[in-house]
């Protein structure tokens, strides 16, 4: 039994077996995040559960450090509060649920152990585009019906601004001509992409202000295929509620689409078609829920949310000689595949940023500084 997962009474309570009869299987997760001590599938006595241990003492880099601030995007206890309060069930009536909470234990060392239902559904990492579109329709229905929801003191605020500001590593490379002449960059990045991405970086404050001024919605803020499972007909199961809080309507959709490609769950050349179908489905879900707002504001939220990926601009030339690591550190990705896919995805991202700059002034927002 892994030391950090050791909790004899919890194993007996949840699985009904002695601890020495339980088997712990590590599950992929972000090992850099200071909030997560570990995630395991635990089996014994013919039953299984998922154990996630939340902590504030794990040593990690500044960008992923755990926070004690309940409003901070990486507040270490948030996911426990989301489950204990019942907030994780708020979208159930609209087709999106969370795993059932089996046990939430405050440990003597200060950590929190979340014991969750081991959902047997198919992970969205292997879904077809059509199934992603179905999930997005459910998301629109859920966010349209619930809206901003009830505010709790531990829900995140300013996620996009803080998360983006914390990730500025390598910004000096934006002006480094030698870095952009790297063969891998020249081979896979379309002409003009550097200028588009540098412009996004310089307009970052404007994009963030626009996003913070749009209609609000209770948002998961980490929706991507590794956090979604099928849950039976007409149902998705959403994992990892650690960032949950205030977001713009359309923000969850915008990042779901890009993350599906950036982490190689869908090929980048499918992104334009998927994005159109997904946006239409999301909007249809909003309307079906009774939402009667201005759909152009939703479109602006989807487009302007691409500011989250400003951090990739400098990371690409900075890591052009590295062997890319797959999600959760579970292998590697061929470098040329990573850069070809990222080049196409960033080109799509630049198009959405350009659309946001055109759309925002039509809706009464000041124009972007670089567009004046």
mmCIF file of C-alpha atoms in Angstrom:
data_model
loop_
_atom_site.group_PDB
_atom_site.id
_atom_site.type_symbol
_atom_site.label_atom_id
_atom_site.label_comp_id
_atom_site.label_asym_id
_atom_site.label_seq_id
_atom_site.Cartn_x
_atom_site.Cartn_y
_atom_site.Cartn_z
ATOM 1 C CA UNK A 1 0.000 0.000 0.000
ATOM 2 C CA UNK A 2 1.488 3.413 -0.955
ATOM 3 C CA UNK A 3 2.392 5.356 2.190
ATOM 4 C CA UNK A 4 0.438 8.483 1.258
ATOM 5 C CA UNK A 5 -2.640 6.351 0.568
ATOM 6 C CA UNK A 6 -2.386 4.428 3.845
ATOM 7 C CA UNK A 7 -5.575 4.691 5.875
ATOM 8 C CA UNK A 8 -6.655 1.416 7.409
ATOM 9 C CA UNK A 9 -9.983 2.641 8.772
ATOM 10 C CA UNK A 10 -10.915 4.203 5.417
ATOM 11 C CA UNK A 11 -10.287 0.961 3.525
ATOM 12 C CA UNK A 12 -12.417 -0.978 5.985
ATOM 13 C CA UNK A 13 -15.188 1.620 5.846
ATOM 14 C CA UNK A 14 -15.355 1.953 2.063
ATOM 15 C CA UNK A 15 -14.478 -1.530 0.822
ATOM 16 C CA UNK A 16 -15.247 -3.629 3.862
ATOM 17 C CA UNK A 17 -11.941 -5.535 3.734
ATOM 18 C CA UNK A 18 -8.753 -5.516 5.831
ATOM 19 C CA UNK A 19 -6.164 -3.063 4.461
ATOM 20 C CA UNK A 20 -3.735 -5.857 3.594
ATOM 21 C CA UNK A 21 -6.284 -7.252 1.147
ATOM 22 C CA UNK A 22 -6.689 -3.984 -0.764
ATOM 23 C CA UNK A 23 -4.833 -3.371 -4.025
ATOM 24 C CA UNK A 24 -3.799 0.148 -5.055
ATOM 25 C CA UNK A 25 -3.450 1.010 -8.748
ATOM 26 C CA UNK A 26 -2.011 4.490 -9.450
ATOM 27 C CA UNK A 27 -4.130 6.510 -11.897
ATOM 28 C CA UNK A 28 -2.852 9.196 -14.291
ATOM 29 C CA UNK A 29 -3.063 12.753 -13.000
ATOM 30 C CA UNK A 30 -1.034 15.931 -13.086
ATOM 31 C CA UNK A 31 1.969 15.087 -10.868
ATOM 32 C CA UNK A 32 3.045 18.744 -10.789
ATOM 33 C CA UNK A 33 -0.072 19.931 -8.992
ATOM 34 C CA UNK A 34 0.725 20.609 -5.343
ATOM 35 C CA UNK A 35 -2.879 19.920 -4.339
ATOM 36 C CA UNK A 36 -2.849 16.257 -5.386
ATOM 37 C CA UNK A 37 -0.847 13.832 -3.245
ATOM 38 C CA UNK A 38 -1.998 10.936 -5.423
ATOM 39 C CA UNK A 39 -4.908 9.177 -7.136
ATOM 40 C CA UNK A 40 -5.511 5.431 -7.012
ATOM 41 C CA UNK A 41 -8.084 2.839 -7.958
ATOM 42 C CA UNK A 42 -8.448 0.717 -4.842
ATOM 43 C CA UNK A 43 -9.897 -2.784 -5.054
ATOM 44 C CA UNK A 44 -10.803 -5.418 -2.519
ATOM 45 C CA UNK A 45 -13.617 -7.790 -1.667
ATOM 46 C CA UNK A 46 -15.000 -7.602 -5.188
ATOM 47 C CA UNK A 47 -15.451 -3.822 -4.960
ATOM 48 C CA UNK A 48 -13.470 -0.863 -6.259
ATOM 49 C CA UNK A 49 -13.316 2.854 -5.470
ATOM 50 C CA UNK A 50 -11.159 5.784 -6.470
ATOM 51 C CA UNK A 51 -9.077 7.429 -3.764
ATOM 52 C CA UNK A 52 -7.820 10.981 -4.250
ATOM 53 C CA UNK A 53 -5.713 12.532 -1.501
ATOM 54 C CA UNK A 54 -5.728 16.333 -1.256
ATOM 55 C CA UNK A 55 -2.787 18.044 0.419
ATOM 56 C CA UNK A 56 -1.130 21.420 0.960
ATOM 57 C CA UNK A 57 2.330 20.117 1.881
ATOM 58 C CA UNK A 58 3.533 18.649 -1.422
ATOM 59 C CA UNK A 59 6.689 20.224 -2.811
ATOM 60 C CA UNK A 60 6.225 21.474 -6.360
ATOM 61 C CA UNK A 61 6.946 24.437 -8.615
ATOM 62 C CA UNK A 62 5.473 27.860 -7.937
ATOM 63 C CA UNK A 63 3.056 27.631 -10.877
ATOM 64 C CA UNK A 64 1.271 24.617 -9.350
ATOM 65 C CA UNK A 65 1.676 25.395 -5.637
ATOM 66 C CA UNK A 66 -1.295 24.668 -3.374
ATOM 67 C CA UNK A 67 -3.031 27.727 -1.952
ATOM 68 C CA UNK A 68 -4.784 28.349 1.363
ATOM 69 C CA UNK A 69 -6.852 31.150 -0.197
ATOM 70 C CA UNK A 70 -10.396 29.807 -0.741
ATOM 71 C CA UNK A 71 -10.847 31.987 -3.851
ATOM 72 C CA UNK A 72 -7.523 31.032 -5.451
ATOM 73 C CA UNK A 73 -7.788 28.756 -8.475
ATOM 74 C CA UNK A 74 -5.617 26.111 -6.741
ATOM 75 C CA UNK A 75 -7.174 26.202 -3.262
ATOM 76 C CA UNK A 76 -6.247 22.817 -1.914
ATOM 77 C CA UNK A 77 -9.512 21.882 -0.138
ATOM 78 C CA UNK A 78 -11.976 23.052 -2.816
ATOM 79 C CA UNK A 79 -12.814 19.673 -4.296
ATOM 80 C CA UNK A 80 -13.711 18.311 -0.858
ATOM 81 C CA UNK A 81 -16.093 21.222 -0.334
ATOM 82 C CA UNK A 82 -17.652 20.738 -3.777
ATOM 83 C CA UNK A 83 -18.467 17.110 -2.951
ATOM 84 C CA UNK A 84 -19.477 17.631 0.679
ATOM 85 C CA UNK A 85 -21.810 20.518 -0.156
ATOM 86 C CA UNK A 86 -23.581 18.604 -2.916
ATOM 87 C CA UNK A 87 -22.528 21.158 -5.538
ATOM 88 C CA UNK A 88 -21.061 18.346 -7.653
ATOM 89 C CA UNK A 89 -24.641 17.178 -8.233
ATOM 90 C CA UNK A 90 -25.959 20.554 -9.432
ATOM 91 C CA UNK A 91 -25.974 19.586 -13.131
ATOM 92 C CA UNK A 92 -27.338 16.043 -12.719
ATOM 93 C CA UNK A 93 -30.839 16.883 -13.935
ATOM 94 C CA UNK A 94 -29.308 18.162 -17.168
ATOM 95 C CA UNK A 95 -27.192 15.101 -17.985
ATOM 96 C CA UNK A 96 -23.857 15.830 -16.285
ATOM 97 C CA UNK A 97 -23.033 14.241 -12.956
ATOM 98 C CA UNK A 98 -20.031 13.622 -10.716
ATOM 99 C CA UNK A 99 -18.922 10.305 -9.228
ATOM 100 C CA UNK A 100 -20.776 9.507 -6.011
ATOM 101 C CA UNK A 101 -18.939 10.515 -2.845
ATOM 102 C CA UNK A 102 -18.347 7.402 -0.729
ATOM 103 C CA UNK A 103 -16.258 8.939 2.039
ATOM 104 C CA UNK A 104 -14.507 12.231 2.749
ATOM 105 C CA UNK A 105 -12.000 11.826 5.569
ATOM 106 C CA UNK A 106 -9.963 14.499 7.307
ATOM 107 C CA UNK A 107 -6.715 12.798 8.207
ATOM 108 C CA UNK A 108 -4.579 13.501 11.300
ATOM 109 C CA UNK A 109 -1.726 14.795 9.129
ATOM 110 C CA UNK A 110 -4.012 17.498 7.682
ATOM 111 C CA UNK A 111 -4.619 15.831 4.319
ATOM 112 C CA UNK A 112 -8.126 15.083 3.020
ATOM 113 C CA UNK A 113 -9.031 11.724 1.483
ATOM 114 C CA UNK A 114 -11.791 11.672 -1.117
ATOM 115 C CA UNK A 115 -13.184 8.201 -1.751
ATOM 116 C CA UNK A 116 -15.280 8.271 -4.912
ATOM 117 C CA UNK A 117 -17.329 5.921 -7.039
ATOM 118 C CA UNK A 118 -15.215 4.092 -9.598
ATOM 119 C CA UNK A 119 -17.259 4.948 -12.695
ATOM 120 C CA UNK A 120 -16.989 2.231 -15.385
ATOM 121 C CA UNK A 121 -17.861 4.512 -18.305
ATOM 122 C CA UNK A 122 -15.854 4.996 -21.479
ATOM 123 C CA UNK A 123 -13.354 7.864 -21.109
ATOM 124 C CA UNK A 124 -13.815 10.823 -23.440
ATOM 125 C CA UNK A 125 -10.178 10.438 -24.489
ATOM 126 C CA UNK A 126 -11.433 7.801 -26.968
ATOM 127 C CA UNK A 127 -14.773 9.349 -27.881
ATOM 128 C CA UNK A 128 -15.794 10.149 -31.435
ATOM 129 C CA UNK A 129 -16.394 13.818 -32.337
ATOM 130 C CA UNK A 130 -20.147 13.135 -32.236
ATOM 131 C CA UNK A 131 -19.969 12.063 -28.586
ATOM 132 C CA UNK A 132 -18.043 15.207 -27.689
ATOM 133 C CA UNK A 133 -20.785 17.247 -29.339
ATOM 134 C CA UNK A 134 -23.415 15.409 -27.290
ATOM 135 C CA UNK A 135 -21.536 16.225 -24.078
ATOM 136 C CA UNK A 136 -21.247 19.871 -25.059
ATOM 137 C CA UNK A 137 -25.009 20.022 -25.660
ATOM 138 C CA UNK A 138 -25.542 18.734 -22.118
ATOM 139 C CA UNK A 139 -23.088 21.339 -20.840
ATOM 140 C CA UNK A 140 -25.038 24.122 -22.520
ATOM 141 C CA UNK A 141 -28.276 22.832 -21.049
ATOM 142 C CA UNK A 142 -26.740 22.620 -17.572
ATOM 143 C CA UNK A 143 -25.088 26.036 -17.575
ATOM 144 C CA UNK A 144 -28.140 27.686 -19.089
ATOM 145 C CA UNK A 145 -30.439 26.232 -16.428
ATOM 146 C CA UNK A 146 -28.189 26.765 -13.404
ATOM 147 C CA UNK A 147 -26.557 30.041 -14.453
ATOM 148 C CA UNK A 148 -24.010 31.446 -12.019
ATOM 149 C CA UNK A 149 -25.517 29.323 -9.255
ATOM 150 C CA UNK A 150 -25.204 29.926 -5.539
ATOM 151 C CA UNK A 151 -21.955 31.558 -4.486
ATOM 152 C CA UNK A 152 -19.885 29.775 -1.861
ATOM 153 C CA UNK A 153 -16.820 31.293 -0.156
ATOM 154 C CA UNK A 154 -14.595 28.497 -1.485
ATOM 155 C CA UNK A 155 -15.495 28.764 -5.182
ATOM 156 C CA UNK A 156 -12.693 30.090 -7.363
ATOM 157 C CA UNK A 157 -12.765 33.697 -8.542
ATOM 158 C CA UNK A 158 -10.629 35.178 -11.292
ATOM 159 C CA UNK A 159 -9.473 31.741 -12.431
ATOM 160 C CA UNK A 160 -8.536 32.738 -15.958
ATOM 161 C CA UNK A 161 -6.598 35.856 -14.927
ATOM 162 C CA UNK A 162 -4.675 34.176 -12.097
ATOM 163 C CA UNK A 163 -4.046 30.914 -13.947
ATOM 164 C CA UNK A 164 -2.776 32.815 -16.990
ATOM 165 C CA UNK A 165 -0.627 35.234 -15.012
ATOM 166 C CA UNK A 166 1.048 32.360 -13.171
ATOM 167 C CA UNK A 167 2.313 30.962 -16.501
ATOM 168 C CA UNK A 168 4.634 33.407 -18.200
ATOM 169 C CA UNK A 169 7.748 31.210 -18.380
ATOM 170 C CA UNK A 170 9.945 32.042 -21.361
ATOM 171 C CA UNK A 171 8.142 35.242 -22.396
ATOM 172 C CA UNK A 172 11.501 36.682 -23.437
ATOM 173 C CA UNK A 173 11.566 34.164 -26.304
ATOM 174 C CA UNK A 174 8.755 36.028 -28.038
ATOM 175 C CA UNK A 175 11.403 38.454 -29.330
ATOM 176 C CA UNK A 176 14.130 35.864 -29.879
ATOM 177 C CA UNK A 177 14.506 35.410 -33.646
ATOM 178 C CA UNK A 178 16.911 32.492 -33.209
ATOM 179 C CA UNK A 179 14.385 30.535 -31.150
ATOM 180 C CA UNK A 180 11.758 30.941 -33.872
ATOM 181 C CA UNK A 181 14.188 29.748 -36.538
ATOM 182 C CA UNK A 182 14.391 26.314 -34.925
ATOM 183 C CA UNK A 183 13.795 23.715 -37.672
ATOM 184 C CA UNK A 184 10.878 22.157 -35.845
ATOM 185 C CA UNK A 185 9.156 25.521 -35.444
ATOM 186 C CA UNK A 186 9.762 26.497 -39.079
ATOM 187 C CA UNK A 187 8.593 23.119 -40.322
ATOM 188 C CA UNK A 188 5.278 22.993 -38.468
ATOM 189 C CA UNK A 189 4.180 26.561 -37.658
ATOM 190 C CA UNK A 190 2.364 28.424 -40.453
ATOM 191 C CA UNK A 191 3.784 31.755 -41.667
ATOM 192 C CA UNK A 192 2.472 34.630 -39.595
ATOM 193 C CA UNK A 193 1.633 32.478 -36.566
ATOM 194 C CA UNK A 194 4.397 34.020 -34.476
ATOM 195 C CA UNK A 195 3.026 37.514 -35.078
ATOM 196 C CA UNK A 196 -0.502 36.368 -34.217
ATOM 197 C CA UNK A 197 0.595 34.747 -30.979
ATOM 198 C CA UNK A 198 2.780 37.683 -29.944
ATOM 199 C CA UNK A 199 -0.210 39.936 -30.543
ATOM 200 C CA UNK A 200 -2.353 37.718 -28.316
ATOM 201 C CA UNK A 201 0.277 38.020 -25.595
ATOM 202 C CA UNK A 202 0.330 41.813 -25.811
ATOM 203 C CA UNK A 203 -3.489 41.929 -25.788
ATOM 204 C CA UNK A 204 -3.779 39.563 -22.827
ATOM 205 C CA UNK A 205 -5.074 42.175 -20.365
ATOM 206 C CA UNK A 206 -7.783 43.207 -22.831
ATOM 207 C CA UNK A 207 -8.917 39.620 -23.393
ATOM 208 C CA UNK A 208 -9.077 38.976 -19.648
ATOM 209 C CA UNK A 209 -11.129 42.127 -19.045
ATOM 210 C CA UNK A 210 -13.564 41.062 -21.778
ATOM 211 C CA UNK A 211 -13.916 37.577 -20.271
ATOM 212 C CA UNK A 212 -14.580 39.013 -16.817
ATOM 213 C CA UNK A 213 -17.315 41.282 -18.217
ATOM 214 C CA UNK A 214 -19.353 38.565 -19.950
ATOM 215 C CA UNK A 215 -22.434 36.784 -18.529
ATOM 216 C CA UNK A 216 -21.424 34.442 -15.709
ATOM 217 C CA UNK A 217 -21.924 30.719 -15.266
ATOM 218 C CA UNK A 218 -20.993 28.162 -12.665
ATOM 219 C CA UNK A 219 -17.977 26.628 -14.393
ATOM 220 C CA UNK A 220 -15.937 23.482 -13.936
ATOM 221 C CA UNK A 221 -12.848 25.220 -15.418
ATOM 222 C CA UNK A 222 -11.020 21.968 -16.133
ATOM 223 C CA UNK A 223 -13.280 20.256 -18.650
ATOM 224 C CA UNK A 224 -11.214 18.217 -21.051
ATOM 225 C CA UNK A 225 -11.463 14.611 -22.231
ATOM 226 C CA UNK A 226 -9.304 13.161 -19.425
ATOM 227 C CA UNK A 227 -11.897 14.445 -16.943
ATOM 228 C CA UNK A 228 -15.029 13.151 -18.695
ATOM 229 C CA UNK A 229 -16.568 9.671 -18.891
ATOM 230 C CA UNK A 230 -19.739 8.268 -20.381
ATOM 231 C CA UNK A 231 -22.360 7.689 -17.716
ATOM 232 C CA UNK A 232 -25.069 5.806 -19.563
ATOM 233 C CA UNK A 233 -27.580 7.046 -22.152
ATOM 234 C CA UNK A 234 -27.723 10.837 -22.227
ATOM 235 C CA UNK A 235 -25.307 11.269 -19.327
ATOM 236 C CA UNK A 236 -21.702 12.392 -18.900
ATOM 237 C CA UNK A 237 -19.663 11.937 -15.729
ATOM 238 C CA UNK A 238 -17.377 14.851 -14.904
ATOM 239 C CA UNK A 239 -14.272 14.293 -12.762
ATOM 240 C CA UNK A 240 -11.866 16.600 -10.921
ATOM 241 C CA UNK A 241 -13.888 19.564 -9.624
ATOM 242 C CA UNK A 242 -10.848 21.198 -8.000
ATOM 243 C CA UNK A 243 -11.010 24.492 -9.953
ATOM 244 C CA UNK A 244 -14.794 24.935 -9.865
ATOM 245 C CA UNK A 245 -16.065 28.483 -9.637
ATOM 246 C CA UNK A 246 -17.027 31.624 -11.485
ATOM 247 C CA UNK A 247 -16.468 31.658 -15.225
ATOM 248 C CA UNK A 248 -17.817 33.289 -18.371
ATOM 249 C CA UNK A 249 -20.609 31.633 -20.306
ATOM 250 C CA UNK A 250 -18.838 29.750 -23.092
ATOM 251 C CA UNK A 251 -15.498 29.529 -21.248
ATOM 252 C CA UNK A 252 -15.765 25.826 -20.408
ATOM 253 C CA UNK A 253 -16.668 25.099 -24.024
ATOM 254 C CA UNK A 254 -13.742 27.046 -25.464
ATOM 255 C CA UNK A 255 -11.133 25.269 -23.383
ATOM 256 C CA UNK A 256 -12.752 21.822 -23.787
ATOM 257 C CA UNK A 257 -12.346 21.995 -27.549
ATOM 258 C CA UNK A 258 -8.735 23.149 -27.546
ATOM 259 C CA UNK A 259 -7.607 20.758 -24.830
ATOM 260 C CA UNK A 260 -9.092 17.874 -26.810
ATOM 261 C CA UNK A 261 -6.556 18.618 -29.534
ATOM 262 C CA UNK A 262 -3.613 19.963 -27.543
ATOM 263 C CA UNK A 263 -3.362 16.701 -25.629
ATOM 264 C CA UNK A 264 -3.773 14.546 -28.757
ATOM 265 C CA UNK A 265 -7.207 13.108 -28.014
ATOM 266 C CA UNK A 266 -8.454 14.360 -31.389
ATOM 267 C CA UNK A 267 -6.451 15.277 -34.513
ATOM 268 C CA UNK A 268 -5.998 19.006 -35.004
ATOM 269 C CA UNK A 269 -7.358 18.988 -38.540
ATOM 270 C CA UNK A 270 -10.762 17.998 -37.081
ATOM 271 C CA UNK A 271 -10.864 21.040 -34.801
ATOM 272 C CA UNK A 272 -12.626 23.534 -37.122
ATOM 273 C CA UNK A 273 -15.469 21.142 -37.936
ATOM 274 C CA UNK A 274 -15.795 19.954 -34.349
ATOM 275 C CA UNK A 275 -15.781 23.527 -33.062
ATOM 276 C CA UNK A 276 -18.658 24.539 -35.317
ATOM 277 C CA UNK A 277 -20.770 21.510 -34.421
ATOM 278 C CA UNK A 278 -19.972 21.883 -30.717
ATOM 279 C CA UNK A 279 -20.805 25.580 -30.617
ATOM 280 C CA UNK A 280 -24.156 24.967 -32.311
ATOM 281 C CA UNK A 281 -24.894 22.142 -29.848
ATOM 282 C CA UNK A 282 -23.914 24.253 -26.833
ATOM 283 C CA UNK A 283 -26.106 27.124 -27.988
ATOM 284 C CA UNK A 284 -28.993 24.730 -28.629
ATOM 285 C CA UNK A 285 -28.542 23.379 -25.095
ATOM 286 C CA UNK A 286 -28.640 26.894 -23.662
ATOM 287 C CA UNK A 287 -31.857 27.671 -25.546
ATOM 288 C CA UNK A 288 -33.428 24.357 -24.539
ATOM 289 C CA UNK A 289 -32.811 25.232 -20.882
ATOM 290 C CA UNK A 290 -34.767 28.470 -21.235
ATOM 291 C CA UNK A 291 -31.775 30.782 -21.527
ATOM 292 C CA UNK A 292 -32.736 33.874 -23.547
ATOM 293 C CA UNK A 293 -29.546 35.942 -23.583
ATOM 294 C CA UNK A 294 -27.599 37.355 -26.528
ATOM 295 C CA UNK A 295 -25.878 34.486 -28.317
ATOM 296 C CA UNK A 296 -23.163 36.853 -29.574
ATOM 297 C CA UNK A 297 -21.957 37.204 -25.975
ATOM 298 C CA UNK A 298 -21.638 33.426 -25.791
ATOM 299 C CA UNK A 299 -19.656 33.417 -29.015
ATOM 300 C CA UNK A 300 -17.379 36.102 -27.625
ATOM 301 C CA UNK A 301 -16.819 33.993 -24.498
ATOM 302 C CA UNK A 302 -15.807 30.994 -26.593
ATOM 303 C CA UNK A 303 -13.459 33.068 -28.762
ATOM 304 C CA UNK A 304 -11.873 35.228 -26.059
ATOM 305 C CA UNK A 305 -11.254 32.211 -23.813
ATOM 306 C CA UNK A 306 -8.285 31.340 -26.035
ATOM 307 C CA UNK A 307 -6.235 33.789 -23.948
ATOM 308 C CA UNK A 308 -5.740 30.846 -21.575
ATOM 309 C CA UNK A 309 -3.289 29.424 -24.126
ATOM 310 C CA UNK A 310 -1.124 32.498 -24.406
ATOM 311 C CA UNK A 311 1.400 30.530 -22.323
ATOM 312 C CA UNK A 312 1.991 28.141 -25.226
ATOM 313 C CA UNK A 313 3.498 30.874 -27.377
ATOM 314 C CA UNK A 314 6.820 30.902 -25.544
ATOM 315 C CA UNK A 315 6.770 27.244 -24.494
ATOM 316 C CA UNK A 316 6.875 25.978 -28.070
ATOM 317 C CA UNK A 317 10.265 27.442 -29.043
ATOM 318 C CA UNK A 318 11.559 26.947 -25.493
ATOM 319 C CA UNK A 319 10.983 23.180 -25.656
ATOM 320 C CA UNK A 320 11.633 22.497 -29.321
ATOM 321 C CA UNK A 321 14.572 20.202 -28.488
ATOM 322 C CA UNK A 322 12.768 18.282 -25.737
ATOM 323 C CA UNK A 323 11.048 14.918 -25.952
ATOM 324 C CA UNK A 324 7.407 15.780 -25.155
ATOM 325 C CA UNK A 325 5.895 13.985 -22.178
ATOM 326 C CA UNK A 326 2.343 12.659 -22.398
ATOM 327 C CA UNK A 327 -0.320 13.605 -19.861
ATOM 328 C CA UNK A 328 0.357 12.262 -16.382
ATOM 329 C CA UNK A 329 3.942 11.377 -17.282
ATOM 330 C CA UNK A 330 2.750 8.079 -18.759
ATOM 331 C CA UNK A 331 4.975 8.126 -21.840
ATOM 332 C CA UNK A 332 6.169 10.434 -24.555
ATOM 333 C CA UNK A 333 4.757 11.981 -27.715
ATOM 334 C CA UNK A 334 6.811 12.146 -30.938
ATOM 335 C CA UNK A 335 8.123 15.697 -31.101
ATOM 336 C CA UNK A 336 7.216 16.278 -34.738
ATOM 337 C CA UNK A 337 3.671 15.045 -34.094
ATOM 338 C CA UNK A 338 3.364 17.389 -31.103
ATOM 339 C CA UNK A 339 4.583 20.403 -33.081
ATOM 340 C CA UNK A 340 2.533 19.665 -36.179
ATOM 341 C CA UNK A 341 -0.633 19.350 -34.112
ATOM 342 C CA UNK A 342 0.216 22.399 -32.001
ATOM 343 C CA UNK A 343 0.891 24.464 -35.120
ATOM 344 C CA UNK A 344 -2.579 23.704 -36.474
ATOM 345 C CA UNK A 345 -4.232 24.243 -33.078
ATOM 346 C CA UNK A 346 -2.488 27.562 -32.503
ATOM 347 C CA UNK A 347 -3.500 28.731 -35.973
ATOM 348 C CA UNK A 348 -7.119 27.961 -35.052
ATOM 349 C CA UNK A 349 -6.603 29.769 -31.744
ATOM 350 C CA UNK A 350 -5.277 32.851 -33.567
ATOM 351 C CA UNK A 351 -8.387 32.890 -35.770
ATOM 352 C CA UNK A 352 -10.644 32.847 -32.695
ATOM 353 C CA UNK A 353 -8.640 35.677 -31.130
ATOM 354 C CA UNK A 354 -9.074 37.715 -34.314
ATOM 355 C CA UNK A 355 -12.809 36.991 -34.262
ATOM 356 C CA UNK A 356 -13.014 38.202 -30.659
ATOM 357 C CA UNK A 357 -11.294 41.476 -31.560
ATOM 358 C CA UNK A 358 -13.912 42.117 -34.252
ATOM 359 C CA UNK A 359 -16.910 40.955 -32.234
ATOM 360 C CA UNK A 360 -16.201 42.722 -28.930
ATOM 361 C CA UNK A 361 -16.537 46.361 -30.151
ATOM 362 C CA UNK A 362 -19.820 45.464 -31.867
ATOM 363 C CA UNK A 363 -21.112 44.430 -28.451
ATOM 364 C CA UNK A 364 -20.009 47.623 -26.740
ATOM 365 C CA UNK A 365 -16.541 46.637 -25.527
ATOM 366 C CA UNK A 366 -13.534 48.900 -26.141
ATOM 367 C CA UNK A 367 -11.409 47.717 -29.074
ATOM 368 C CA UNK A 368 -8.257 45.734 -28.402
ATOM 369 C CA UNK A 369 -5.184 47.976 -27.982
ATOM 370 C CA UNK A 370 -3.381 46.443 -30.966
ATOM 371 C CA UNK A 371 -6.469 46.981 -33.131
ATOM 372 C CA UNK A 372 -6.684 50.722 -32.574
#
